[in-house]
Coordinates of C-alpha atoms and ligand atoms in Angstrom, one line a residue:
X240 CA -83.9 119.5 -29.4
X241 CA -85.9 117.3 -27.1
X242 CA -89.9 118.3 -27.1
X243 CA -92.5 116.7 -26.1
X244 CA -96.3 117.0 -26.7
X245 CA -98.4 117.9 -23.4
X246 CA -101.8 117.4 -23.5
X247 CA -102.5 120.4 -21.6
X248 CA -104.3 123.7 -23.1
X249 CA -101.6 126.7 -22.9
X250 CA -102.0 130.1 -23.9
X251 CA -99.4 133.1 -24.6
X252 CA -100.0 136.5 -25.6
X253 CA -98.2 139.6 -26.9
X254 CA -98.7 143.0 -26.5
X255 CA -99.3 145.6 -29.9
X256 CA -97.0 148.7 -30.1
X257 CA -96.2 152.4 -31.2
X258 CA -93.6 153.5 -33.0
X259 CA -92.4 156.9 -31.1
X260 CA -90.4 157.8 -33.9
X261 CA -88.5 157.0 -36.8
X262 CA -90.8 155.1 -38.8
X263 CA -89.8 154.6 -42.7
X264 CA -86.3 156.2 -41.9
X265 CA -85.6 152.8 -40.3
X266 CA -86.0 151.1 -43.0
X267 CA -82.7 153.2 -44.2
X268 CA -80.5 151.6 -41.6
X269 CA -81.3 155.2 -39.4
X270 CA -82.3 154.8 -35.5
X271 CA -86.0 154.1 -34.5
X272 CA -87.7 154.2 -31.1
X273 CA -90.9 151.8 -30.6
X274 CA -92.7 150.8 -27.0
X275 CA -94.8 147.7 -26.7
X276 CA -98.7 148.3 -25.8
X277 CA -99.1 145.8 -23.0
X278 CA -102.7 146.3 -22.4
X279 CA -103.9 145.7 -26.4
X280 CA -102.7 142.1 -26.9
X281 CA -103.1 139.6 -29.3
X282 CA -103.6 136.1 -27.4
X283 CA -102.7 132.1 -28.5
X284 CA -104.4 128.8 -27.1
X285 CA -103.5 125.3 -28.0
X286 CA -105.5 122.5 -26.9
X287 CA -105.3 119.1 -27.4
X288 CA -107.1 117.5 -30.7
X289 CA -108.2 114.0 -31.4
X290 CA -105.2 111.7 -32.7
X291 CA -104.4 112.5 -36.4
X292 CA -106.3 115.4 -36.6
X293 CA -103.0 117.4 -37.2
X294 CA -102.5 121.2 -36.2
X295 CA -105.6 123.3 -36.9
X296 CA -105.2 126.9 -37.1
X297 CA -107.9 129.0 -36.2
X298 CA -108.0 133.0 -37.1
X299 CA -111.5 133.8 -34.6
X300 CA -111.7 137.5 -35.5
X301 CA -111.4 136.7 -38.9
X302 CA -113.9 133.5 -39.1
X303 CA -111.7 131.7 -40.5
X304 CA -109.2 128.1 -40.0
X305 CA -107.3 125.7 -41.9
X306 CA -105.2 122.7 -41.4
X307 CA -101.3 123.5 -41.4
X308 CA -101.3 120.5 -44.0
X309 CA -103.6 122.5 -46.6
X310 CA -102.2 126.0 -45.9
X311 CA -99.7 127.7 -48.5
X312 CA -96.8 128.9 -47.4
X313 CA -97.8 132.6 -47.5
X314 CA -100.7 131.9 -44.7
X315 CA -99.0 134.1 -41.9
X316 CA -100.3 131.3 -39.2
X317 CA -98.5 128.8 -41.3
X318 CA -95.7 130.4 -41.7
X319 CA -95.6 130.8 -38.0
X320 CA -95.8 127.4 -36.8
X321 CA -94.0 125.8 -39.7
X322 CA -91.2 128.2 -38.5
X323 CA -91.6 126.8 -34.7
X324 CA -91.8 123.5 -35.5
X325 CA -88.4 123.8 -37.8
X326 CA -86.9 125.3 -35.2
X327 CA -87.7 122.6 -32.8
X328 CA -86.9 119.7 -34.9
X329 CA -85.4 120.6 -37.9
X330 CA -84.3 117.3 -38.9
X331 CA -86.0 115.3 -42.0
X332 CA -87.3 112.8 -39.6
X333 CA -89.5 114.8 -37.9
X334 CA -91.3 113.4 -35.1
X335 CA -94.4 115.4 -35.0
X336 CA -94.6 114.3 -38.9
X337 CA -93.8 117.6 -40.0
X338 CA -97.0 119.0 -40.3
X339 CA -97.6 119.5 -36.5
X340 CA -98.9 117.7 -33.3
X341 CA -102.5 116.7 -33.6
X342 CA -103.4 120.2 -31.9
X343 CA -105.8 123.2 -32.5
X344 CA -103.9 126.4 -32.3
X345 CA -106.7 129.9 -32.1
X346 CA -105.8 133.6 -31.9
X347 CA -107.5 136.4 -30.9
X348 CA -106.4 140.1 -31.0
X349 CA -107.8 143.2 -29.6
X350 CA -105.3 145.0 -32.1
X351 CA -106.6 146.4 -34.9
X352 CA -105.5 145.2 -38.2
X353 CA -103.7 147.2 -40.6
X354 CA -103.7 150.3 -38.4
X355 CA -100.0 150.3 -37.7
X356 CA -100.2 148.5 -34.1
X357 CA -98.1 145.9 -34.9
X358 CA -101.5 143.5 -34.7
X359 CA -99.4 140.9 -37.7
X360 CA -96.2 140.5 -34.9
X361 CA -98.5 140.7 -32.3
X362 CA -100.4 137.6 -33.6
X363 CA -96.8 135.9 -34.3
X364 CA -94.6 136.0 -31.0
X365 CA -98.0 134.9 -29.6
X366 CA -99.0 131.9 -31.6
X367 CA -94.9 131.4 -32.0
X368 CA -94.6 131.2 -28.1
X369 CA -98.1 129.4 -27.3
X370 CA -96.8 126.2 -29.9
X371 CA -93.2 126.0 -28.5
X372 CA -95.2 126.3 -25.1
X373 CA -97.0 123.1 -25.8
X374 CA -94.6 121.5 -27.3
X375 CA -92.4 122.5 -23.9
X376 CA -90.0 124.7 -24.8
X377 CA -90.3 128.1 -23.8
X378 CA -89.3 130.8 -26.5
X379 CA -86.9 133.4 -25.5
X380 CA -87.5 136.8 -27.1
X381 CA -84.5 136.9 -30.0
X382 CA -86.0 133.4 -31.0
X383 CA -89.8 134.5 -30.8
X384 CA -88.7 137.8 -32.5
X385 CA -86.2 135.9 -35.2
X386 CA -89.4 133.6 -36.1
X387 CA -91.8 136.5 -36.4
X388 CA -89.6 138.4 -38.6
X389 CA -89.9 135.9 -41.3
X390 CA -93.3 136.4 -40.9
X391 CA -93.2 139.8 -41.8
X392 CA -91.4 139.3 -44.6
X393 CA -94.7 138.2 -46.1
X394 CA -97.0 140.7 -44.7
X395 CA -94.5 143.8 -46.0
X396 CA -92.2 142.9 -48.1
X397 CA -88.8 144.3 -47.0
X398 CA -89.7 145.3 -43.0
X399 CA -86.8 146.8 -41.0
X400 CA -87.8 144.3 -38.0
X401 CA -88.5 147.1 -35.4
X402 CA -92.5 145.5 -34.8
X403 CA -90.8 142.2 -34.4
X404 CA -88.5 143.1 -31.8
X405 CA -90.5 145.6 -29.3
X406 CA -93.1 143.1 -29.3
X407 CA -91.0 140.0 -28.4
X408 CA -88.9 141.9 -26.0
X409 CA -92.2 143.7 -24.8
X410 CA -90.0 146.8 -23.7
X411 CA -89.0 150.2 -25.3
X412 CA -85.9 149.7 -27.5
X413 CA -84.0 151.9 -29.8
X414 CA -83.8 150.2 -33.0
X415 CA -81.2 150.0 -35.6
X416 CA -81.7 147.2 -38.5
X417 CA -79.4 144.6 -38.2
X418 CA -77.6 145.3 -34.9
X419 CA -79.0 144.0 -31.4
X420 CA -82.0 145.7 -30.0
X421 CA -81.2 148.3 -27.8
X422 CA -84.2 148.0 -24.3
X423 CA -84.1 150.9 -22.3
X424 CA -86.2 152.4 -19.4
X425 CA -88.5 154.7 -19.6
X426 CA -87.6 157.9 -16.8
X427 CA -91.0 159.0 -16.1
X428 CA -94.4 158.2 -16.8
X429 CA -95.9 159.4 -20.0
X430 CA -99.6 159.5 -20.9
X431 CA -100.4 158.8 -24.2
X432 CA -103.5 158.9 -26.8
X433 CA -104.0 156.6 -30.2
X434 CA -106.1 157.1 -32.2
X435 CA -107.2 155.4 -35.4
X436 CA -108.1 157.5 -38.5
X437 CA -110.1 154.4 -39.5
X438 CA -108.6 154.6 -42.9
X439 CA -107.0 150.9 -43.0
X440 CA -103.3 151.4 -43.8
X441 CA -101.0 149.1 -45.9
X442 CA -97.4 149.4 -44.6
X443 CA -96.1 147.3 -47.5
X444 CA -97.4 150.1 -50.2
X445 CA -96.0 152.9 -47.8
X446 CA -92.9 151.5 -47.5
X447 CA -93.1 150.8 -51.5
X448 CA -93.9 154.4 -52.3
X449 CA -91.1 156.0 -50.4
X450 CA -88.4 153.6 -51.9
X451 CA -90.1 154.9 -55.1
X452 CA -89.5 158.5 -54.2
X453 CA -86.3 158.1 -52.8
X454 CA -85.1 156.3 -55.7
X455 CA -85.6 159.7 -57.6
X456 CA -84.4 162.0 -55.5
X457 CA -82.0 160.2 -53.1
X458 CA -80.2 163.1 -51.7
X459 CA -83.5 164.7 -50.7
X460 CA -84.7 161.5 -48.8
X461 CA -81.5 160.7 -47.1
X462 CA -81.2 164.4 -46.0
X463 CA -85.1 163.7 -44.3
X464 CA -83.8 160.3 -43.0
X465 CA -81.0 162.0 -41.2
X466 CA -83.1 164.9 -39.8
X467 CA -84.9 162.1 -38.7
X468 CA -82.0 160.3 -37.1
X469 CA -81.3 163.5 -35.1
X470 CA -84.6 163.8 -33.4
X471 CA -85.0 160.1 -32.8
X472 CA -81.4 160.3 -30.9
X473 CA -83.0 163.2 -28.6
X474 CA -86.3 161.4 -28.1
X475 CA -84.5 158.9 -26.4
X476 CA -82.7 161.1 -24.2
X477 CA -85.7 162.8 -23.6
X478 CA -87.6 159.4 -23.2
X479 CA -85.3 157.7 -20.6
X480 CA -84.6 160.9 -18.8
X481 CA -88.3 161.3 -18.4
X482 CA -88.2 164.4 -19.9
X483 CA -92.1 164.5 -21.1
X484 CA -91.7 168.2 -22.4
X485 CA -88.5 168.1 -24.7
X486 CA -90.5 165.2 -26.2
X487 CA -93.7 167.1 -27.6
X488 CA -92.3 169.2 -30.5
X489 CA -89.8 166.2 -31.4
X490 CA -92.9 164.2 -32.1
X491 CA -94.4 167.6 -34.1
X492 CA -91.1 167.8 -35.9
X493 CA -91.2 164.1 -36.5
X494 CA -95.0 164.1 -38.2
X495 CA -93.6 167.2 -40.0
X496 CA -90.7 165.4 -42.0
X497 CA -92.8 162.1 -42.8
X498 CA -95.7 164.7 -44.0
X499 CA -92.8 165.8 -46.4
X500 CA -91.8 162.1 -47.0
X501 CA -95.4 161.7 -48.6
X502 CA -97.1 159.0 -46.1
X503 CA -99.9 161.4 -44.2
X504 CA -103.0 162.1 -44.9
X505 CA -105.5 165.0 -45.0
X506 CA -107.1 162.5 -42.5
X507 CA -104.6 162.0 -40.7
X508 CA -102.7 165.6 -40.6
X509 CA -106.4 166.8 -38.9
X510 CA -106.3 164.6 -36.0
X511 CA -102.8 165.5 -35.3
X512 CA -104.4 168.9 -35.4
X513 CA -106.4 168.3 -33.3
X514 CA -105.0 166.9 -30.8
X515 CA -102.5 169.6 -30.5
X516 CA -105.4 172.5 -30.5
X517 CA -106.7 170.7 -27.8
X518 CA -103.3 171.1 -25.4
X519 CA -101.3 167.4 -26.3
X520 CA -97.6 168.3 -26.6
X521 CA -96.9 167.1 -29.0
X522 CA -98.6 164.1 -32.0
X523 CA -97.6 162.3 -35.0
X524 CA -98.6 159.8 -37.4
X525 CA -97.0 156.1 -36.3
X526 CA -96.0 153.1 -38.1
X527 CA -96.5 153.2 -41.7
X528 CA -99.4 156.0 -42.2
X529 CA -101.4 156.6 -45.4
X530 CA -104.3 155.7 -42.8
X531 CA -104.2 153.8 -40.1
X532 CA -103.0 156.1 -36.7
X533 CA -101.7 159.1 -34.9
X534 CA -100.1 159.3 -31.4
X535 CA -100.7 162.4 -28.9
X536 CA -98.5 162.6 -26.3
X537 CA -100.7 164.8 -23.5
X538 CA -100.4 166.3 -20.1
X539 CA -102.4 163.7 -17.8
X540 CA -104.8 166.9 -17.2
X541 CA -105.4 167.6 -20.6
X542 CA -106.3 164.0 -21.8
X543 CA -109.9 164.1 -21.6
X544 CA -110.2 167.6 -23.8
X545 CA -107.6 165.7 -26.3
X546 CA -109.9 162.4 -26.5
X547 CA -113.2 164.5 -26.9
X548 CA -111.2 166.4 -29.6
X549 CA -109.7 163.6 -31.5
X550 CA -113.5 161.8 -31.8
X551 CA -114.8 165.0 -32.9
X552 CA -112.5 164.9 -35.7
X553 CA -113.9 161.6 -37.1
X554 CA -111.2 159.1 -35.5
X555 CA -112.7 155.9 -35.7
X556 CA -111.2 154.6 -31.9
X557 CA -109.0 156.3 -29.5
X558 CA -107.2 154.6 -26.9
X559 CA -105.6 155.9 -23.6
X560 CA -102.4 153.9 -22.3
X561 CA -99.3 155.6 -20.2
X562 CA -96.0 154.3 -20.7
X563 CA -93.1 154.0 -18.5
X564 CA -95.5 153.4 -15.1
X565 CA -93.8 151.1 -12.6
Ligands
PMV260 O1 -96.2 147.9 -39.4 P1 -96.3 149.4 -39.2 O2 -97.3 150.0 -40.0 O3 -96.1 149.9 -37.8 O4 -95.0 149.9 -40.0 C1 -93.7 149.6 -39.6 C2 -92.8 150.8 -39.7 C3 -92.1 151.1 -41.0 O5 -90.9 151.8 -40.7 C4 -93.0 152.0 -41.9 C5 -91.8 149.8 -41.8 C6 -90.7 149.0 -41.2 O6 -90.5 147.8 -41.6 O7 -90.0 149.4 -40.2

């Protein structure tokens, strides 16, 4: 592939997400539903670094930077742009030496981490899409998505690939692991509140403890995973025919059967609580739970009382952000 090093700064960015429904079932091969949160965004530069300096990658929130050269091969930066650059040459005789143009690569991110955000993709299709950039090729969303994916292999283990996907496409989708992402529109607009419990959540020990569970008692997980399937199937109807009230108790219903999968919280079962005392239509945990945070899908007049609820029940942030507008 023919790339060339520009010697112009260039930035990319990618939105966080929600998982609607159908978190951990997904993981089981059953149908998930995830939209991308376009105005919480993890952003890439790359600007031009004196000759032989090689590709520095710089983490700002976290203080931290390394050359590619000195990085193992579990740093998720690393990983990111040895990916790229692989994919863009992957030929022994590399002519960007294999360790990167002389180049300093920084990310930012208003996501939280490990909150269930997708902030780890977020920070990939960015930095994925910003290196290609300078390098002049423009990443297309299976390739950013394919290259991030490998990257969450490290930050969770075995990850169905749903965070991967909504973020690269940057569109709802309907999720199956393994087949093609499935983008749809969202029919009306629906008005949404996050909010973080503020207990930090580790996806990969979720996702670990309900393998462990349904190891034991297979028939009783599958059965949850395909009660699961069910509702996800009628979210979607509901979703794309902007159908804002057949969604509420499908989220409720949702929260219900991961509550009984073992991944909420005291913490976390309060703010969904809540939120629903307070007039949303519906809230559940999203993404991989044991912390991190719960969704609250509310009537647009009704948000305020919801937000003023949710922070006095201890949740560390909310945001506000409406899906499906224009
Ligand atoms: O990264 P999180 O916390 O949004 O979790 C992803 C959702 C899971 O279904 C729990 C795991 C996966 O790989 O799909």
């Amino acid at each position: 592939m023919n790339t060339h090093t520009q010697t112009m700064p260039v930035e990319r960015s990618a939105p966080g997400k929600v998982i609607l429904c159908g978190e951990h079932s997904v993981v089981y091969k059953r149908p998930a539903i995830a939209v991308p949160l376009s105005d919480l965004r993890a952003r890439a530069t790359v600007v031009p670094a004196p000759k032989n300096q090689g590709l520095r990658l710089v983490a700002a929130d976290l203080d931290e930077e390394t050359l590619l050269q000195d990085a193992p091969p579990q740093h998720p930066l690393a990983a990111i742009a040895r990916g790229v650059l692989g994919y863009l040459d992957p030929t022994p005789t590399f002519p960007l030496g294999g360790e990167g143009p002389d180049a300093t690569l920084t990310v930012r991110s208003a996501l939280p981490i490990a909150a269930g955000l997708g902030s780890g993709a977020a920070v990939s299709v960015a930095s994925a899409r910003a290196l290609a950039a300078y390098l002049g090729h423009e990443l297309d969303a299976e390739m950013a998505s394919a290259l991030s994916y490998e990257v969450e292999k490290i930050h969770h283990g075995t990850p169905s690939g749903i965070d991967n996907t909504v973020i690269a496409y940057e569109q709802p989708v309907y999720f199956v692991k393994g087949t093609p992402p499935q983008v749809f529109t969202i029919g009306a607009t629906f008005h949404l509140l996050i909010a973080d419990s503020g207990i930090p959540s580790s996806t990969r020990e979720a996702v670990a403890g309900v393998r462990r569970r349904w190891e034991a008692a297979p028939e009783t997980y599958n059965e949850l995973f395909d009660r699961i399937a069910a509702l996800v199937d009628a979210a979607r109807t509901a979703v794309a025919g902007g159908d804002v009230r057949a969604l509420g108790p499908l989220l409720d219903e949702n929260h219900s059967l991961l509550c009984e999968m073992g991944v909420s919280l005291p913490e976390l079962d309060r703010l969904v609580d809540a939120a629903r005392a307070a007039g949303a239509l519906g809230a559940k945990l999203t993404g991989g739970g044991a912390g991190g945070n719960i969704i609250a899908l509310v009537p647009p007049e009704r948000a305020g009382a919801v937000l003023a609820a949710l922070e006095a029940a201890s949740a560390a942030r909310v945001w506000q952000t409406t899906l499906g507008e224009g």
